[in-house]
CSV table of C-alpha atoms and ligand atoms in Angstrom, one decimal:
chain,number,residue,atom,x,y,z
S,20,MET,CA,-46.9,-72.4,224.3
S,21,LYS,CA,-44.2,-75.0,224.5
S,22,PHE,CA,-45.8,-76.7,227.5
S,23,ARG,CA,-48.5,-79.1,226.9
S,24,GLN,CA,-51.5,-78.7,229.2
S,25,PRO,CA,-53.7,-81.3,230.4
S,26,THR,CA,-57.4,-81.3,229.1
S,27,SER,CA,-60.1,-79.6,231.2
S,28,ASP,CA,-61.3,-82.9,232.5
S,29,GLN,CA,-57.8,-84.1,233.3
S,30,ALA,CA,-57.2,-80.8,235.3
S,31,LEU,CA,-60.3,-81.2,237.2
S,32,GLY,CA,-59.3,-84.8,237.9
S,33,ARG,CA,-56.0,-83.5,239.5
S,34,LEU,CA,-57.9,-81.1,241.6
S,35,ILE,CA,-60.5,-83.7,242.7
S,36,ALA,CA,-57.7,-86.1,243.6
S,37,GLY,CA,-55.6,-83.3,245.3
S,38,ASN,CA,-58.7,-82.4,247.6
S,39,LYS,CA,-59.2,-86.1,248.4
S,40,ARG,CA,-55.6,-86.3,249.5
S,41,PHE,CA,-55.9,-83.1,251.7
S,42,ALA,CA,-59.3,-84.0,253.1
S,43,ASN,CA,-57.9,-87.3,254.3
S,44,GLY,CA,-54.9,-85.6,255.8
S,45,LEU,CA,-52.4,-86.9,253.1
S,46,LEU,CA,-49.8,-84.7,251.2
S,47,SER,CA,-48.2,-85.5,248.0
S,48,VAL,CA,-44.4,-85.1,247.5
S,49,ASP,CA,-45.1,-82.6,244.7
S,50,SER,CA,-46.8,-80.2,246.9
S,51,ILE,CA,-43.7,-79.7,249.0
S,52,ALA,CA,-42.1,-76.5,247.9
S,53,SER,CA,-38.4,-77.7,247.2
S,54,GLY,CA,-35.7,-75.4,246.3
S,55,GLU,CA,-34.9,-77.2,243.2
S,56,ARG,CA,-38.6,-76.8,242.0
S,57,ARG,CA,-38.5,-73.1,242.9
S,58,LYS,CA,-35.4,-72.6,240.6
S,59,GLN,CA,-36.7,-74.7,237.8
S,60,LEU,CA,-40.0,-72.5,237.8
S,61,ALA,CA,-38.0,-69.3,237.9
S,62,ARG,CA,-35.8,-70.5,235.0
S,63,GLU,CA,-38.4,-72.1,232.8
S,64,GLY,CA,-41.4,-70.0,233.7
S,65,GLN,CA,-44.8,-71.0,235.0
S,66,ASN,CA,-47.5,-73.3,233.5
S,67,PRO,CA,-50.3,-73.5,236.1
S,68,PHE,CA,-52.8,-76.4,235.1
S,69,ALA,CA,-55.8,-74.6,236.8
S,70,ILE,CA,-57.2,-71.2,237.7
S,71,VAL,CA,-59.0,-70.8,241.0
S,72,LEU,CA,-61.2,-67.8,241.9
S,73,THR,CA,-61.9,-68.1,245.5
S,74,CYS,CA,-62.3,-66.1,248.7
S,75,SER,CA,-59.6,-64.2,250.7
S,76,ASP,CA,-60.7,-66.2,253.9
S,77,SER,CA,-57.6,-67.6,255.7
S,78,ARG,CA,-59.3,-70.9,255.9
S,79,VAL,CA,-59.5,-71.3,252.2
S,80,PRO,CA,-56.0,-71.4,250.8
S,81,ALA,CA,-56.5,-73.0,247.3
S,82,GLU,CA,-53.0,-74.7,247.0
S,83,ILE,CA,-53.3,-76.4,250.4
S,84,VAL,CA,-57.0,-77.4,249.7
S,85,PHE,CA,-56.0,-79.0,246.5
S,86,ASP,CA,-52.7,-80.3,247.8
S,87,ALA,CA,-51.0,-78.6,244.9
S,88,GLY,CA,-47.4,-77.5,244.5
S,89,LEU,CA,-45.5,-74.4,243.3
S,90,GLY,CA,-46.4,-73.3,239.8
S,91,ASP,CA,-49.5,-75.6,239.8
S,92,LEU,CA,-52.4,-73.1,240.4
S,93,PHE,CA,-53.0,-69.5,239.4
S,94,VAL,CA,-55.1,-68.2,242.4
S,95,VAL,CA,-57.1,-65.1,242.3
S,96,ARG,CA,-58.6,-64.3,245.8
S,97,VAL,CA,-61.0,-61.7,246.8
S,98,ALA,CA,-63.4,-61.6,249.7
S,99,GLY,CA,-66.6,-63.3,248.4
S,100,ASN,CA,-65.1,-64.6,245.2
S,101,ILE,CA,-66.9,-61.8,243.4
S,102,VAL,CA,-66.2,-60.9,239.7
S,103,ALA,CA,-64.7,-57.4,238.8
S,104,PRO,CA,-62.9,-56.2,235.9
S,105,SER,CA,-59.4,-56.6,237.4
S,106,LEU,CA,-60.2,-60.1,238.6
S,107,ILE,CA,-61.6,-61.0,235.1
S,108,ALA,CA,-58.4,-59.8,233.6
S,109,SER,CA,-56.3,-62.0,235.9
S,110,ILE,CA,-58.2,-64.9,234.9
S,111,GLU,CA,-58.0,-64.1,231.2
S,112,PHE,CA,-54.3,-63.5,231.5
S,113,ALA,CA,-53.8,-67.1,232.8
S,114,ALA,CA,-56.1,-68.7,230.3
S,115,LEU,CA,-54.6,-66.9,227.4
S,116,THR,CA,-50.9,-66.9,228.4
S,117,PHE,CA,-50.6,-70.3,230.0
S,118,GLY,CA,-53.5,-72.0,228.4
S,119,ALA,CA,-54.7,-73.2,231.8
S,120,PRO,CA,-57.7,-75.4,230.7
S,121,VAL,CA,-59.9,-74.8,233.8
S,122,CYS,CA,-61.3,-72.1,236.1
S,123,VAL,CA,-62.8,-73.1,239.3
S,124,VAL,CA,-65.0,-70.5,241.0
S,125,MET,CA,-65.0,-71.7,244.6
S,126,GLY,CA,-67.1,-70.3,247.4
S,127,HIS,CA,-66.9,-71.8,251.0
S,128,SER,CA,-69.0,-72.5,254.0
S,129,GLY,CA,-69.1,-69.8,256.8
S,130,CYS,CA,-68.1,-67.0,254.3
S,131,GLY,CA,-68.2,-63.6,256.1
S,132,ALA,CA,-68.6,-61.7,252.9
S,133,ILE,CA,-71.8,-63.7,252.1
S,134,LYS,CA,-73.0,-63.5,255.7
S,135,GLY,CA,-72.4,-59.5,255.3
S,136,ALA,CA,-74.3,-59.4,252.1
S,137,VAL,CA,-77.2,-61.5,253.5
S,138,SER,CA,-77.3,-59.4,256.8
S,139,GLY,CA,-77.3,-56.3,254.6
S,140,VAL,CA,-80.3,-57.2,252.5
S,141,MET,CA,-82.3,-58.7,255.6
S,142,ARG,CA,-81.7,-55.6,257.9
S,143,GLN,CA,-81.3,-53.1,255.0
S,144,GLN,CA,-78.2,-51.7,256.5
S,145,GLY,CA,-74.7,-50.7,255.3
S,146,SER,CA,-71.4,-52.4,256.1
S,147,LEU,CA,-68.2,-51.2,257.9
S,148,THR,CA,-66.8,-49.0,255.1
S,149,SER,CA,-68.0,-47.6,251.7
S,150,ASN,CA,-65.6,-49.8,249.9
S,151,LEU,CA,-66.8,-52.7,251.6
S,152,ASP,CA,-70.4,-51.7,250.6
S,153,ILE,CA,-69.2,-51.7,246.9
S,154,LEU,CA,-67.8,-55.3,247.3
S,155,LEU,CA,-71.1,-56.5,249.1
S,156,LYS,CA,-73.2,-55.0,246.3
S,157,GLU,CA,-71.8,-57.7,243.9
S,158,ILE,CA,-73.1,-60.4,246.4
S,159,GLU,CA,-76.5,-58.8,246.7
S,160,PRO,CA,-78.1,-60.6,243.9
S,161,ALA,CA,-77.2,-64.0,245.5
S,162,ALA,CA,-78.3,-62.7,248.9
S,163,LEU,CA,-81.6,-61.6,247.5
S,164,GLY,CA,-82.0,-64.9,245.4
S,165,ALA,CA,-81.5,-67.0,248.6
S,166,LEU,CA,-83.8,-64.8,250.7
S,167,ALA,CA,-86.5,-65.3,248.1
S,168,SER,CA,-86.0,-68.9,247.8
S,169,ILE,CA,-85.9,-69.7,251.4
S,170,SER,CA,-88.7,-67.3,252.4
S,171,GLY,CA,-90.8,-68.5,249.6
S,172,SER,CA,-90.5,-72.2,251.0
S,173,ALA,CA,-91.0,-71.5,254.5
S,174,ARG,CA,-93.3,-68.5,254.8
S,175,THR,CA,-94.5,-69.3,258.3
S,176,LYS,CA,-91.0,-69.4,259.8
S,177,ASP,CA,-89.4,-66.5,261.3
S,178,LEU,CA,-86.6,-65.8,259.0
S,179,THR,CA,-84.0,-64.9,261.7
S,180,ASP,CA,-84.2,-68.7,262.4
S,181,SER,CA,-83.3,-69.4,258.8
S,182,VAL,CA,-80.2,-67.3,258.5
S,183,ASP,CA,-77.8,-70.2,258.2
S,184,GLU,CA,-80.0,-71.8,255.5
S,185,ILE,CA,-80.1,-68.4,253.6
S,186,VAL,CA,-76.4,-68.0,253.8
S,187,ASN,CA,-75.7,-71.5,252.5
S,188,LYS,CA,-77.9,-71.0,249.5
S,189,ALA,CA,-76.4,-67.6,248.9
S,190,ILE,CA,-73.0,-69.1,249.0
S,191,GLU,CA,-74.0,-71.5,246.1
S,192,LEU,CA,-75.9,-68.7,244.1
S,193,ASN,CA,-73.1,-66.3,244.5
S,194,VAL,CA,-70.7,-69.0,242.8
S,195,LEU,CA,-73.2,-69.2,239.9
S,196,HIS,CA,-73.6,-65.4,239.7
S,197,SER,CA,-69.7,-65.1,239.5
S,198,ILE,CA,-69.6,-67.6,236.7
S,199,GLU,CA,-72.5,-65.9,234.9
S,200,GLN,CA,-70.5,-62.5,235.2
S,201,LEU,CA,-67.4,-64.2,233.9
S,202,ARG,CA,-69.1,-65.5,230.8
S,203,LEU,CA,-70.9,-62.1,230.3
S,204,ALA,CA,-67.9,-60.0,230.7
S,205,SER,CA,-65.3,-62.1,228.8
S,206,PRO,CA,-65.7,-62.9,225.2
S,207,HIS,CA,-62.2,-64.6,225.3
S,208,LEU,CA,-63.1,-66.9,227.9
S,209,CYS,CA,-66.3,-67.7,226.0
S,210,GLU,CA,-64.4,-68.4,222.8
S,211,LEU,CA,-62.0,-70.8,224.6
S,212,SER,CA,-65.0,-72.5,226.2
S,213,GLU,CA,-66.6,-73.0,222.8
S,214,ALA,CA,-63.5,-74.3,221.3
S,215,GLY,CA,-63.5,-76.9,224.0
S,216,SER,CA,-60.2,-76.0,225.6
S,217,PHE,CA,-61.5,-74.4,228.7
S,218,LYS,CA,-64.2,-74.9,231.4
S,219,ILE,CA,-65.5,-72.7,234.1
S,220,VAL,CA,-66.6,-74.7,237.1
S,221,GLY,CA,-68.4,-74.0,240.3
S,222,ALA,CA,-67.5,-75.4,243.6
S,223,VAL,CA,-68.1,-74.9,247.3
S,224,TYR,CA,-65.5,-75.8,249.8
S,225,ASP,CA,-66.5,-77.0,253.4
S,226,ILE,CA,-64.1,-75.4,255.8
S,227,SER,CA,-64.7,-78.0,258.4
S,228,ALA,CA,-64.6,-81.3,256.4
S,229,GLY,CA,-61.9,-80.0,254.0
S,230,THR,CA,-64.0,-81.3,251.1
S,231,VAL,CA,-64.7,-79.4,247.9
S,232,ASP,CA,-68.2,-80.1,246.3
S,233,PHE,CA,-68.0,-79.4,242.6
S,234,MET,CA,-71.2,-78.3,240.9
S,235,LEU,CA,-71.1,-80.7,238.0
S,236,PRO,CA,-73.3,-83.6,237.7
S,237,ASP,CA,-70.7,-85.5,235.7
S,238,ILE,CA,-67.7,-84.9,238.0
S,239,SER,CA,-67.6,-87.3,241.0
V,17,ZN,ZN1,-65.3,-65.9,252.3
């Protein structure tokens, strides 16, 4: 690798600063896709400083949310930001080939995939297609966990009144579940983490406020 990547914390710092600009309605010059930058990247190759696994939802475009430019982010998008072999492979590729020092697994408020999974476990019903059922199955552990945590803490309440609360909890649990799946399924990513050159970090994006809430106590 000719290019020197930032440390995991420096990369996170860049993401946090970029999201602050975005949430405040600002835009950095670097995020404007100039023809010159495009040609440079084609000529010299890419060196994305961060990997983002997030949802396909049209309201969650990672480059815009982090005010990032061409060649900055290696983005893997799938409904419900789930983890499956081809998605793990994409993340491994970016971590091993470009040395991207951080992977952010980012869920978001109002996620349709999570709502679908929660509704599936509450009503015991299938979704629109059998392929969608397979995807929602990946989110089921988070939906069940959220249902258990909310119904356990509010037994007297009718659960249909708590759907939003259950969905919000499931969004968070699903991010943690995806991180766990990534770690379990990829010894390569674990090795990089143990060597201190790679971090997997959870986050939830608020589609209304524009802010990304990172799940790390030491990250402000
Ligand atoms: Zn979503």
